[in-house]
């Protein structure tokens, strides 16, 4: 939970750590980018997220509601279920900036 609200961490090395489940690694890797979407980072116009699930999709959806900078979002090769996809879809109803979603 601490990593969800941390805005200062820029790098976290987790390679070769067999004790951390793959799902948690995916969450930790996605959080900085989702934070940039939430902060409306003007340098983030193209984003590719890999191996995220519903929990990360929920966070992304909240961030997309108010983001005006992101133009391209690539979500292939993820584990987003129906609930996560619905949340992202609902968020896109409020987002007029995104032009590419794959």
PDB file of N, CA and C in Angstrom:
ATOM      1  N   UNK A   1       0.814  -1.204   0.000  1.00  0.00           N
ATOM      2  CA  UNK A   1       0.000   0.000   0.000  1.00  0.00           C
ATOM      3  C   UNK A   1       0.855   1.264   0.000  1.00  0.00           C
ATOM      4  N   UNK A   2       2.011   1.210   0.625  1.00  0.00           N
ATOM      5  CA  UNK A   2       2.866   2.391   0.681  1.00  0.00           C
ATOM      6  C   UNK A   2       3.310   2.819  -0.711  1.00  0.00           C
ATOM      7  N   UNK A   3       3.554   1.856  -1.596  1.00  0.00           N
ATOM      8  CA  UNK A   3       3.998   2.207  -2.946  1.00  0.00           C
ATOM      9  C   UNK A   3       2.891   2.841  -3.777  1.00  0.00           C
ATOM     10  N   UNK A   4       1.653   2.622  -3.420  1.00  0.00           N
ATOM     11  CA  UNK A   4       0.546   3.222  -4.156  1.00  0.00           C
ATOM     12  C   UNK A   4       0.487   4.730  -3.969  1.00  0.00           C
ATOM     13  N   UNK A   5       0.958   5.225  -2.831  1.00  0.00           N
ATOM     14  CA  UNK A   5       0.881   6.656  -2.551  1.00  0.00           C
ATOM     15  C   UNK A   5       2.238   7.351  -2.635  1.00  0.00           C
ATOM     16  N   UNK A   6       3.309   6.585  -2.821  1.00  0.00           N
ATOM     17  CA  UNK A   6       4.643   7.165  -2.906  1.00  0.00           C
ATOM     18  C   UNK A   6       4.810   7.881  -4.230  1.00  0.00           C
ATOM     19  N   UNK A   7       5.187   9.150  -4.191  1.00  0.00           N
ATOM     20  CA  UNK A   7       5.387   9.933  -5.411  1.00  0.00           C
ATOM     21  C   UNK A   7       6.857  10.218  -5.675  1.00  0.00           C
ATOM     22  N   UNK A   8       7.743   9.818  -4.777  1.00  0.00           N
ATOM     23  CA  UNK A   8       9.163  10.134  -4.919  1.00  0.00           C
ATOM     24  C   UNK A   8       9.972   9.002  -5.546  1.00  0.00           C
ATOM     25  N   UNK A   9       9.557   7.770  -5.367  1.00  0.00           N
ATOM     26  CA  UNK A   9      10.308   6.620  -5.858  1.00  0.00           C
ATOM     27  C   UNK A   9      10.335   6.625  -7.385  1.00  0.00           C
ATOM     28  N   UNK A  10      11.528   6.550  -7.961  1.00  0.00           N
ATOM     29  CA  UNK A  10      11.648   6.530  -9.417  1.00  0.00           C
ATOM     30  C   UNK A  10      12.174   5.210  -9.944  1.00  0.00           C
ATOM     31  N   UNK A  11      12.876   4.435  -9.123  1.00  0.00           N
ATOM     32  CA  UNK A  11      13.385   3.133  -9.543  1.00  0.00           C
ATOM     33  C   UNK A  11      13.315   2.155  -8.385  1.00  0.00           C
ATOM     34  N   UNK A  12      12.958   0.931  -8.717  1.00  0.00           N
ATOM     35  CA  UNK A  12      12.896  -0.127  -7.720  1.00  0.00           C
ATOM     36  C   UNK A  12      13.330  -1.414  -8.401  1.00  0.00           C
ATOM     37  N   UNK A  13      14.463  -1.936  -8.005  1.00  0.00           N
ATOM     38  CA  UNK A  13      14.983  -3.156  -8.612  1.00  0.00           C
ATOM     39  C   UNK A  13      14.420  -4.392  -7.935  1.00  0.00           C
ATOM     40  N   UNK A  14      13.773  -5.246  -8.722  1.00  0.00           N
ATOM     41  CA  UNK A  14      13.175  -6.463  -8.178  1.00  0.00           C
ATOM     42  C   UNK A  14      13.608  -7.700  -8.950  1.00  0.00           C
ATOM     43  N   UNK A  15      14.567  -7.558  -9.817  1.00  0.00           N
ATOM     44  CA  UNK A  15      14.963  -8.707 -10.633  1.00  0.00           C
ATOM     45  C   UNK A  15      15.586  -9.789  -9.760  1.00  0.00           C
ATOM     46  N   UNK A  16      15.422 -11.004 -10.189  1.00  0.00           N
ATOM     47  CA  UNK A  16      15.961 -12.179  -9.501  1.00  0.00           C
ATOM     48  C   UNK A  16      15.458 -12.328  -8.078  1.00  0.00           C
ATOM     49  N   UNK A  17      14.234 -11.920  -7.825  1.00  0.00           N
ATOM     50  CA  UNK A  17      13.650 -12.068  -6.504  1.00  0.00           C
ATOM     51  C   UNK A  17      12.484 -13.042  -6.606  1.00  0.00           C
ATOM     52  N   UNK A  18      12.742 -14.293  -6.246  1.00  0.00           N
ATOM     53  CA  UNK A  18      11.731 -15.340  -6.375  1.00  0.00           C
ATOM     54  C   UNK A  18      10.649 -15.261  -5.310  1.00  0.00           C
ATOM     55  N   UNK A  19      10.826 -14.426  -4.292  1.00  0.00           N
ATOM     56  CA  UNK A  19       9.859 -14.330  -3.212  1.00  0.00           C
ATOM     57  C   UNK A  19       8.689 -13.405  -3.532  1.00  0.00           C
ATOM     58  N   UNK A  20       8.806 -12.622  -4.584  1.00  0.00           N
ATOM     59  CA  UNK A  20       7.759 -11.664  -4.923  1.00  0.00           C
ATOM     60  C   UNK A  20       6.888 -12.248  -6.027  1.00  0.00           C
ATOM     61  N   UNK A  21       5.577 -12.364  -5.785  1.00  0.00           N
ATOM     62  CA  UNK A  21       4.687 -12.915  -6.810  1.00  0.00           C
ATOM     63  C   UNK A  21       4.670 -12.036  -8.068  1.00  0.00           C
ATOM     64  N   UNK A  22       4.448 -12.658  -9.216  1.00  0.00           N
ATOM     65  CA  UNK A  22       4.418 -11.927 -10.484  1.00  0.00           C
ATOM     66  C   UNK A  22       3.397 -10.797 -10.478  1.00  0.00           C
ATOM     67  N   UNK A  23       2.238 -11.023  -9.843  1.00  0.00           N
ATOM     68  CA  UNK A  23       1.197 -10.003  -9.809  1.00  0.00           C
ATOM     69  C   UNK A  23       1.680  -8.747  -9.090  1.00  0.00           C
ATOM     70  N   UNK A  24       2.405  -8.928  -7.997  1.00  0.00           N
ATOM     71  CA  UNK A  24       2.917  -7.794  -7.246  1.00  0.00           C
ATOM     72  C   UNK A  24       3.990  -7.066  -8.044  1.00  0.00           C
ATOM     73  N   UNK A  25       4.829  -7.801  -8.730  1.00  0.00           N
ATOM     74  CA  UNK A  25       5.851  -7.167  -9.575  1.00  0.00           C
ATOM     75  C   UNK A  25       5.203  -6.304 -10.648  1.00  0.00           C
ATOM     76  N   UNK A  26       4.133  -6.803 -11.255  1.00  0.00           N
ATOM     77  CA  UNK A  26       3.435  -6.039 -12.290  1.00  0.00           C
ATOM     78  C   UNK A  26       2.852  -4.759 -11.707  1.00  0.00           C
ATOM     79  N   UNK A  27       2.279  -4.848 -10.513  1.00  0.00           N
ATOM     80  CA  UNK A  27       1.719  -3.665  -9.859  1.00  0.00           C
ATOM     81  C   UNK A  27       2.802  -2.639  -9.580  1.00  0.00           C
ATOM     82  N   UNK A  28       3.901  -3.083  -9.020  1.00  0.00           N
ATOM     83  CA  UNK A  28       4.992  -2.171  -8.669  1.00  0.00           C
ATOM     84  C   UNK A  28       5.558  -1.501  -9.914  1.00  0.00           C
ATOM     85  N   UNK A  29       5.682  -2.240 -10.994  1.00  0.00           N
ATOM     86  CA  UNK A  29       6.207  -1.664 -12.232  1.00  0.00           C
ATOM     87  C   UNK A  29       5.234  -0.665 -12.851  1.00  0.00           C
ATOM     88  N   UNK A  30       3.934  -0.878 -12.703  1.00  0.00           N
ATOM     89  CA  UNK A  30       2.929  -0.012 -13.319  1.00  0.00           C
ATOM     90  C   UNK A  30       2.672   1.269 -12.536  1.00  0.00           C
ATOM     91  N   UNK A  31       2.886   1.259 -11.235  1.00  0.00           N
ATOM     92  CA  UNK A  31       2.518   2.395 -10.392  1.00  0.00           C
ATOM     93  C   UNK A  31       3.151   3.724 -10.792  1.00  0.00           C
ATOM     94  N   UNK A  32       4.440   3.780 -11.101  1.00  0.00           N
ATOM     95  CA  UNK A  32       4.999   5.086 -11.482  1.00  0.00           C
ATOM     96  C   UNK A  32       4.320   5.672 -12.726  1.00  0.00           C
ATOM     97  N   UNK A  33       4.033   4.831 -13.718  1.00  0.00           N
ATOM     98  CA  UNK A  33       3.379   5.331 -14.931  1.00  0.00           C
ATOM     99  C   UNK A  33       1.942   5.744 -14.663  1.00  0.00           C
ATOM    100  N   UNK A  34       1.229   4.977 -13.865  1.00  0.00           N
ATOM    101  CA  UNK A  34      -0.141   5.354 -13.515  1.00  0.00           C
ATOM    102  C   UNK A  34      -0.136   6.666 -12.737  1.00  0.00           C
ATOM    103  N   UNK A  35       0.864   6.852 -11.885  1.00  0.00           N
ATOM    104  CA  UNK A  35       1.011   8.117 -11.163  1.00  0.00           C
ATOM    105  C   UNK A  35       1.236   9.285 -12.108  1.00  0.00           C
ATOM    106  N   UNK A  36       2.000   9.070 -13.154  1.00  0.00           N
ATOM    107  CA  UNK A  36       2.227  10.126 -14.152  1.00  0.00           C
ATOM    108  C   UNK A  36       0.944  10.465 -14.901  1.00  0.00           C
ATOM    109  N   UNK A  37       0.124   9.455 -15.177  1.00  0.00           N
ATOM    110  CA  UNK A  37      -1.171   9.702 -15.817  1.00  0.00           C
ATOM    111  C   UNK A  37      -2.036  10.522 -14.871  1.00  0.00           C
ATOM    112  N   UNK A  38      -2.041  10.137 -13.597  1.00  0.00           N
ATOM    113  CA  UNK A  38      -2.851  10.848 -12.593  1.00  0.00           C
ATOM    114  C   UNK A  38      -2.409  12.304 -12.431  1.00  0.00           C
ATOM    115  N   UNK A  39      -1.102  12.536 -12.498  1.00  0.00           N
ATOM    116  CA  UNK A  39      -0.573  13.914 -12.341  1.00  0.00           C
ATOM    117  C   UNK A  39      -0.661  14.715 -13.632  1.00  0.00           C
ATOM    118  N   UNK A  40      -1.172  14.103 -14.696  1.00  0.00           N
ATOM    119  CA  UNK A  40      -1.316  14.786 -15.977  1.00  0.00           C
ATOM    120  C   UNK A  40       0.040  15.246 -16.502  1.00  0.00           C
ATOM    121  N   UNK A  41       1.023  14.391 -16.425  1.00  0.00           N
ATOM    122  CA  UNK A  41       2.391  14.684 -16.859  1.00  0.00           C
ATOM    123  C   UNK A  41       2.391  15.024 -18.346  1.00  0.00           C
ATOM    124  N   UNK A  42       2.789  16.241 -18.706  1.00  0.00           N
ATOM    125  CA  UNK A  42       2.757  16.650 -20.116  1.00  0.00           C
ATOM    126  C   UNK A  42       3.752  15.904 -20.999  1.00  0.00           C
ATOM    127  N   UNK A  43       4.738  15.243 -20.402  1.00  0.00           N
ATOM    128  CA  UNK A  43       5.707  14.490 -21.203  1.00  0.00           C
ATOM    129  C   UNK A  43       5.242  13.053 -21.471  1.00  0.00           C
ATOM    130  N   UNK A  44       4.153  12.635 -20.840  1.00  0.00           N
ATOM    131  CA  UNK A  44       3.637  11.279 -21.031  1.00  0.00           C
ATOM    132  C   UNK A  44       2.459  11.326 -22.001  1.00  0.00           C
ATOM    133  N   UNK A  45       2.747  11.057 -23.265  1.00  0.00           N
ATOM    134  CA  UNK A  45       1.699  11.056 -24.288  1.00  0.00           C
ATOM    135  C   UNK A  45       1.454   9.660 -24.854  1.00  0.00           C
ATOM    136  N   UNK A  46       2.330   8.728 -24.538  1.00  0.00           N
ATOM    137  CA  UNK A  46       2.285   7.380 -25.099  1.00  0.00           C
ATOM    138  C   UNK A  46       2.629   6.411 -23.960  1.00  0.00           C
ATOM    139  N   UNK A  47       1.737   5.468 -23.647  1.00  0.00           N
ATOM    140  CA  UNK A  47       1.968   4.574 -22.518  1.00  0.00           C
ATOM    141  C   UNK A  47       1.627   3.134 -22.878  1.00  0.00           C
ATOM    142  N   UNK A  48       2.542   2.241 -22.552  1.00  0.00           N
ATOM    143  CA  UNK A  48       2.340   0.799 -22.735  1.00  0.00           C
ATOM    144  C   UNK A  48       2.508   0.139 -21.361  1.00  0.00           C
ATOM    145  N   UNK A  49       1.453  -0.492 -20.890  1.00  0.00           N
ATOM    146  CA  UNK A  49       1.489  -1.206 -19.614  1.00  0.00           C
ATOM    147  C   UNK A  49       1.413  -2.693 -19.894  1.00  0.00           C
ATOM    148  N   UNK A  50       2.252  -3.467 -19.217  1.00  0.00           N
ATOM    149  CA  UNK A  50       2.313  -4.908 -19.444  1.00  0.00           C
ATOM    150  C   UNK A  50       1.989  -5.685 -18.180  1.00  0.00           C
ATOM    151  N   UNK A  51       1.286  -6.765 -18.351  1.00  0.00           N
ATOM    152  CA  UNK A  51       0.966  -7.725 -17.289  1.00  0.00           C
ATOM    153  C   UNK A  51       0.202  -7.124 -16.117  1.00  0.00           C
ATOM    154  N   UNK A  52      -0.628  -6.125 -16.368  1.00  0.00           N
ATOM    155  CA  UNK A  52      -1.429  -5.580 -15.278  1.00  0.00           C
ATOM    156  C   UNK A  52      -2.757  -6.324 -15.215  1.00  0.00           C
ATOM    157  N   UNK A  53      -3.380  -6.260 -14.054  1.00  0.00           N
ATOM    158  CA  UNK A  53      -4.671  -6.905 -13.835  1.00  0.00           C
ATOM    159  C   UNK A  53      -5.729  -5.875 -13.494  1.00  0.00           C
ATOM    160  N   UNK A  54      -6.815  -6.353 -12.923  1.00  0.00           N
ATOM    161  CA  UNK A  54      -7.938  -5.473 -12.601  1.00  0.00           C
ATOM    162  C   UNK A  54      -7.570  -4.367 -11.617  1.00  0.00           C
ATOM    163  N   UNK A  55      -6.795  -4.689 -10.596  1.00  0.00           N
ATOM    164  CA  UNK A  55      -6.460  -3.672  -9.590  1.00  0.00           C
ATOM    165  C   UNK A  55      -5.739  -2.482 -10.219  1.00  0.00           C
ATOM    166  N   UNK A  56      -4.777  -2.773 -11.077  1.00  0.00           N
ATOM    167  CA  UNK A  56      -4.048  -1.690 -11.754  1.00  0.00           C
ATOM    168  C   UNK A  56      -4.964  -0.977 -12.753  1.00  0.00           C
ATOM    169  N   UNK A  57      -5.854  -1.728 -13.388  1.00  0.00           N
ATOM    170  CA  UNK A  57      -6.804  -1.120 -14.324  1.00  0.00           C
ATOM    171  C   UNK A  57      -7.736  -0.155 -13.595  1.00  0.00           C
ATOM    172  N   UNK A  58      -8.128  -0.500 -12.371  1.00  0.00           N
ATOM    173  CA  UNK A  58      -8.967   0.406 -11.574  1.00  0.00           C
ATOM    174  C   UNK A  58      -8.232   1.719 -11.311  1.00  0.00           C
ATOM    175  N   UNK A  59      -6.960   1.611 -10.922  1.00  0.00           N
ATOM    176  CA  UNK A  59      -6.164   2.823 -10.659  1.00  0.00           C
ATOM    177  C   UNK A  59      -5.980   3.631 -11.935  1.00  0.00           C
ATOM    178  N   UNK A  60      -5.695   2.949 -13.030  1.00  0.00           N
ATOM    179  CA  UNK A  60      -5.529   3.624 -14.313  1.00  0.00           C
ATOM    180  C   UNK A  60      -6.813   4.334 -14.714  1.00  0.00           C
ATOM    181  N   UNK A  61      -7.935   3.683 -14.526  1.00  0.00           N
ATOM    182  CA  UNK A  61      -9.229   4.275 -14.882  1.00  0.00           C
ATOM    183  C   UNK A  61      -9.459   5.585 -14.136  1.00  0.00           C
ATOM    184  N   UNK A  62      -9.177   5.590 -12.854  1.00  0.00           N
ATOM    185  CA  UNK A  62      -9.339   6.831 -12.081  1.00  0.00           C
ATOM    186  C   UNK A  62      -8.448   7.937 -12.628  1.00  0.00           C
ATOM    187  N   UNK A  63      -7.224   7.588 -12.988  1.00  0.00           N
ATOM    188  CA  UNK A  63      -6.283   8.573 -13.516  1.00  0.00           C
ATOM    189  C   UNK A  63      -6.714   9.077 -14.886  1.00  0.00           C
ATOM    190  N   UNK A  64      -7.284   8.207 -15.705  1.00  0.00           N
ATOM    191  CA  UNK A  64      -7.698   8.594 -17.059  1.00  0.00           C
ATOM    192  C   UNK A  64      -8.856   9.587 -17.062  1.00  0.00           C
ATOM    193  N   UNK A  65      -9.651   9.563 -16.020  1.00  0.00           N
ATOM    194  CA  UNK A  65     -10.819  10.449 -15.961  1.00  0.00           C
ATOM    195  C   UNK A  65     -10.450  11.919 -16.090  1.00  0.00           C
ATOM    196  N   UNK A  66      -9.305  12.302 -15.562  1.00  0.00           N
ATOM    197  CA  UNK A  66      -8.926  13.719 -15.562  1.00  0.00           C
ATOM    198  C   UNK A  66      -7.684  14.002 -16.396  1.00  0.00           C
ATOM    199  N   UNK A  67      -7.110  12.985 -17.030  1.00  0.00           N
ATOM    200  CA  UNK A  67      -5.891  13.195 -17.812  1.00  0.00           C
ATOM    201  C   UNK A  67      -6.212  13.830 -19.151  1.00  0.00           C
ATOM    202  N   UNK A  68      -5.431  14.842 -19.515  1.00  0.00           N
ATOM    203  CA  UNK A  68      -5.624  15.523 -20.796  1.00  0.00           C
ATOM    204  C   UNK A  68      -4.392  15.438 -21.691  1.00  0.00           C
ATOM    205  N   UNK A  69      -3.366  14.709 -21.270  1.00  0.00           N
ATOM    206  CA  UNK A  69      -2.110  14.653 -22.007  1.00  0.00           C
ATOM    207  C   UNK A  69      -1.880  13.342 -22.750  1.00  0.00           C
ATOM    208  N   UNK A  70      -2.325  12.240 -22.189  1.00  0.00           N
ATOM    209  CA  UNK A  70      -2.060  10.931 -22.775  1.00  0.00           C
ATOM    210  C   UNK A  70      -2.834  10.789 -24.089  1.00  0.00           C
ATOM    211  N   UNK A  71      -2.127  10.438 -25.151  1.00  0.00           N
ATOM    212  CA  UNK A  71      -2.749  10.290 -26.469  1.00  0.00           C
ATOM    213  C   UNK A  71      -2.864   8.831 -26.901  1.00  0.00           C
ATOM    214  N   UNK A  72      -1.887   8.003 -26.503  1.00  0.00           N
ATOM    215  CA  UNK A  72      -1.862   6.607 -26.923  1.00  0.00           C
ATOM    216  C   UNK A  72      -1.699   5.708 -25.709  1.00  0.00           C
ATOM    217  N   UNK A  73      -2.552   4.703 -25.610  1.00  0.00           N
ATOM    218  CA  UNK A  73      -2.512   3.757 -24.498  1.00  0.00           C
ATOM    219  C   UNK A  73      -2.570   2.340 -25.058  1.00  0.00           C
ATOM    220  N   UNK A  74      -1.560   1.562 -24.735  1.00  0.00           N
ATOM    221  CA  UNK A  74      -1.455   0.191 -25.206  1.00  0.00           C
ATOM    222  C   UNK A  74      -1.631  -0.764 -24.023  1.00  0.00           C
ATOM    223  N   UNK A  75      -2.653  -1.588 -24.089  1.00  0.00           N
ATOM    224  CA  UNK A  75      -2.966  -2.498 -22.989  1.00  0.00           C
ATOM    225  C   UNK A  75      -2.950  -3.961 -23.417  1.00  0.00           C
ATOM    226  N   UNK A  76      -2.313  -4.267 -24.541  1.00  0.00           N
ATOM    227  CA  UNK A  76      -2.210  -5.660 -24.951  1.00  0.00           C
ATOM    228  C   UNK A  76      -1.354  -6.430 -23.950  1.00  0.00           C
ATOM    229  N   UNK A  77      -1.508  -7.733 -23.941  1.00  0.00           N
ATOM    230  CA  UNK A  77      -0.707  -8.638 -23.109  1.00  0.00           C
ATOM    231  C   UNK A  77      -0.883  -8.352 -21.613  1.00  0.00           C
ATOM    232  N   UNK A  78      -2.115  -8.136 -21.232  1.00  0.00           N
ATOM    233  CA  UNK A  78      -2.430  -7.891 -19.835  1.00  0.00           C
ATOM    234  C   UNK A  78      -3.418  -8.933 -19.338  1.00  0.00           C
ATOM    235  N   UNK A  79      -3.703  -8.861 -18.065  1.00  0.00           N
ATOM    236  CA  UNK A  79      -4.625  -9.787 -17.424  1.00  0.00           C
ATOM    237  C   UNK A  79      -5.823  -9.012 -16.876  1.00  0.00           C
ATOM    238  N   UNK A  80      -6.301  -8.074 -17.657  1.00  0.00           N
ATOM    239  CA  UNK A  80      -7.431  -7.243 -17.239  1.00  0.00           C
ATOM    240  C   UNK A  80      -8.712  -8.018 -17.516  1.00  0.00           C
ATOM    241  N   UNK A  81      -9.502  -8.187 -16.469  1.00  0.00           N
ATOM    242  CA  UNK A  81     -10.769  -8.909 -16.596  1.00  0.00           C
ATOM    243  C   UNK A  81     -11.907  -7.975 -16.962  1.00  0.00           C
ATOM    244  N   UNK A  82     -13.096  -8.508 -16.898  1.00  0.00           N
ATOM    245  CA  UNK A  82     -14.292  -7.740 -17.257  1.00  0.00           C
ATOM    246  C   UNK A  82     -14.449  -6.503 -16.382  1.00  0.00           C
ATOM    247  N   UNK A  83     -14.257  -6.649 -15.083  1.00  0.00           N
ATOM    248  CA  UNK A  83     -14.433  -5.518 -14.159  1.00  0.00           C
ATOM    249  C   UNK A  83     -13.444  -4.394 -14.471  1.00  0.00           C
ATOM    250  N   UNK A  84     -12.173  -4.752 -14.702  1.00  0.00           N
ATOM    251  CA  UNK A  84     -11.166  -3.745 -15.030  1.00  0.00           C
ATOM    252  C   UNK A  84     -11.444  -3.069 -16.358  1.00  0.00           C
ATOM    253  N   UNK A  85     -11.856  -3.855 -17.350  1.00  0.00           N
ATOM    254  CA  UNK A  85     -12.165  -3.304 -18.673  1.00  0.00           C
ATOM    255  C   UNK A  85     -13.359  -2.350 -18.605  1.00  0.00           C
ATOM    256  N   UNK A  86     -14.351  -2.712 -17.801  1.00  0.00           N
ATOM    257  CA  UNK A  86     -15.515  -1.833 -17.654  1.00  0.00           C
ATOM    258  C   UNK A  86     -15.133  -0.505 -17.015  1.00  0.00           C
ATOM    259  N   UNK A  87     -14.263  -0.551 -15.999  1.00  0.00           N
ATOM    260  CA  UNK A  87     -13.824   0.688 -15.336  1.00  0.00           C
ATOM    261  C   UNK A  87     -13.060   1.583 -16.315  1.00  0.00           C
ATOM    262  N   UNK A  88     -12.161   0.988 -17.087  1.00  0.00           N
ATOM    263  CA  UNK A  88     -11.407   1.766 -18.070  1.00  0.00           C
ATOM    264  C   UNK A  88     -12.367   2.336 -19.113  1.00  0.00           C
ATOM    265  N   UNK A  89     -13.309   1.527 -19.569  1.00  0.00           N
ATOM    266  CA  UNK A  89     -14.296   2.009 -20.536  1.00  0.00           C
ATOM    267  C   UNK A  89     -15.109   3.171 -20.005  1.00  0.00           C
ATOM    268  N   UNK A  90     -15.538   3.084 -18.759  1.00  0.00           N
ATOM    269  CA  UNK A  90     -16.285   4.187 -18.148  1.00  0.00           C
ATOM    270  C   UNK A  90     -15.441   5.446 -18.059  1.00  0.00           C
ATOM    271  N   UNK A  91     -14.163   5.283 -17.721  1.00  0.00           N
ATOM    272  CA  UNK A  91     -13.264   6.439 -17.612  1.00  0.00           C
ATOM    273  C   UNK A  91     -13.076   7.111 -18.961  1.00  0.00           C
ATOM    274  N   UNK A  92     -13.052   6.323 -20.014  1.00  0.00           N
ATOM    275  CA  UNK A  92     -12.832   6.888 -21.350  1.00  0.00           C
ATOM    276  C   UNK A  92     -14.010   7.732 -21.820  1.00  0.00           C
ATOM    277  N   UNK A  93     -15.161   7.547 -21.215  1.00  0.00           N
ATOM    278  CA  UNK A  93     -16.305   8.405 -21.526  1.00  0.00           C
ATOM    279  C   UNK A  93     -16.038   9.851 -21.125  1.00  0.00           C
ATOM    280  N   UNK A  94     -15.139  10.022 -20.140  1.00  0.00           N
ATOM    281  CA  UNK A  94     -14.796  11.367 -19.639  1.00  0.00           C
ATOM    282  C   UNK A  94     -13.492  11.896 -20.215  1.00  0.00           C
ATOM    283  N   UNK A  95     -12.763  11.052 -20.938  1.00  0.00           N
ATOM    284  CA  UNK A  95     -11.448  11.419 -21.438  1.00  0.00           C
ATOM    285  C   UNK A  95     -11.538  11.712 -22.933  1.00  0.00           C
ATOM    286  N   UNK A  96     -11.252  12.967 -23.295  1.00  0.00           N
ATOM    287  CA  UNK A  96     -11.299  13.375 -24.691  1.00  0.00           C
ATOM    288  C   UNK A  96      -9.925  13.465 -25.330  1.00  0.00           C
ATOM    289  N   UNK A  97      -8.881  13.166 -24.583  1.00  0.00           N
ATOM    290  CA  UNK A  97      -7.515  13.320 -25.090  1.00  0.00           C
ATOM    291  C   UNK A  97      -7.002  12.071 -25.794  1.00  0.00           C
ATOM    292  N   UNK A  98      -7.374  10.904 -25.304  1.00  0.00           N
ATOM    293  CA  UNK A  98      -6.857   9.645 -25.830  1.00  0.00           C
ATOM    294  C   UNK A  98      -7.375   9.411 -27.255  1.00  0.00           C
ATOM    295  N   UNK A  99      -6.449   9.159 -28.181  1.00  0.00           N
ATOM    296  CA  UNK A  99      -6.843   8.923 -29.584  1.00  0.00           C
ATOM    297  C   UNK A  99      -6.547   7.506 -30.029  1.00  0.00           C
ATOM    298  N   UNK A 100      -5.662   6.789 -29.327  1.00  0.00           N
ATOM    299  CA  UNK A 100      -5.320   5.409 -29.685  1.00  0.00           C
ATOM    300  C   UNK A 100      -5.419   4.551 -28.433  1.00  0.00           C
ATOM    301  N   UNK A 101      -6.165   3.449 -28.540  1.00  0.00           N
ATOM    302  CA  UNK A 101      -6.266   2.469 -27.467  1.00  0.00           C
ATOM    303  C   UNK A 101      -6.172   1.099 -28.099  1.00  0.00           C
ATOM    304  N   UNK A 102      -5.137   0.360 -27.724  1.00  0.00           N
ATOM    305  CA  UNK A 102      -4.950  -0.990 -28.257  1.00  0.00           C
ATOM    306  C   UNK A 102      -4.746  -1.959 -27.112  1.00  0.00           C
TER     307      UNK A 102
END
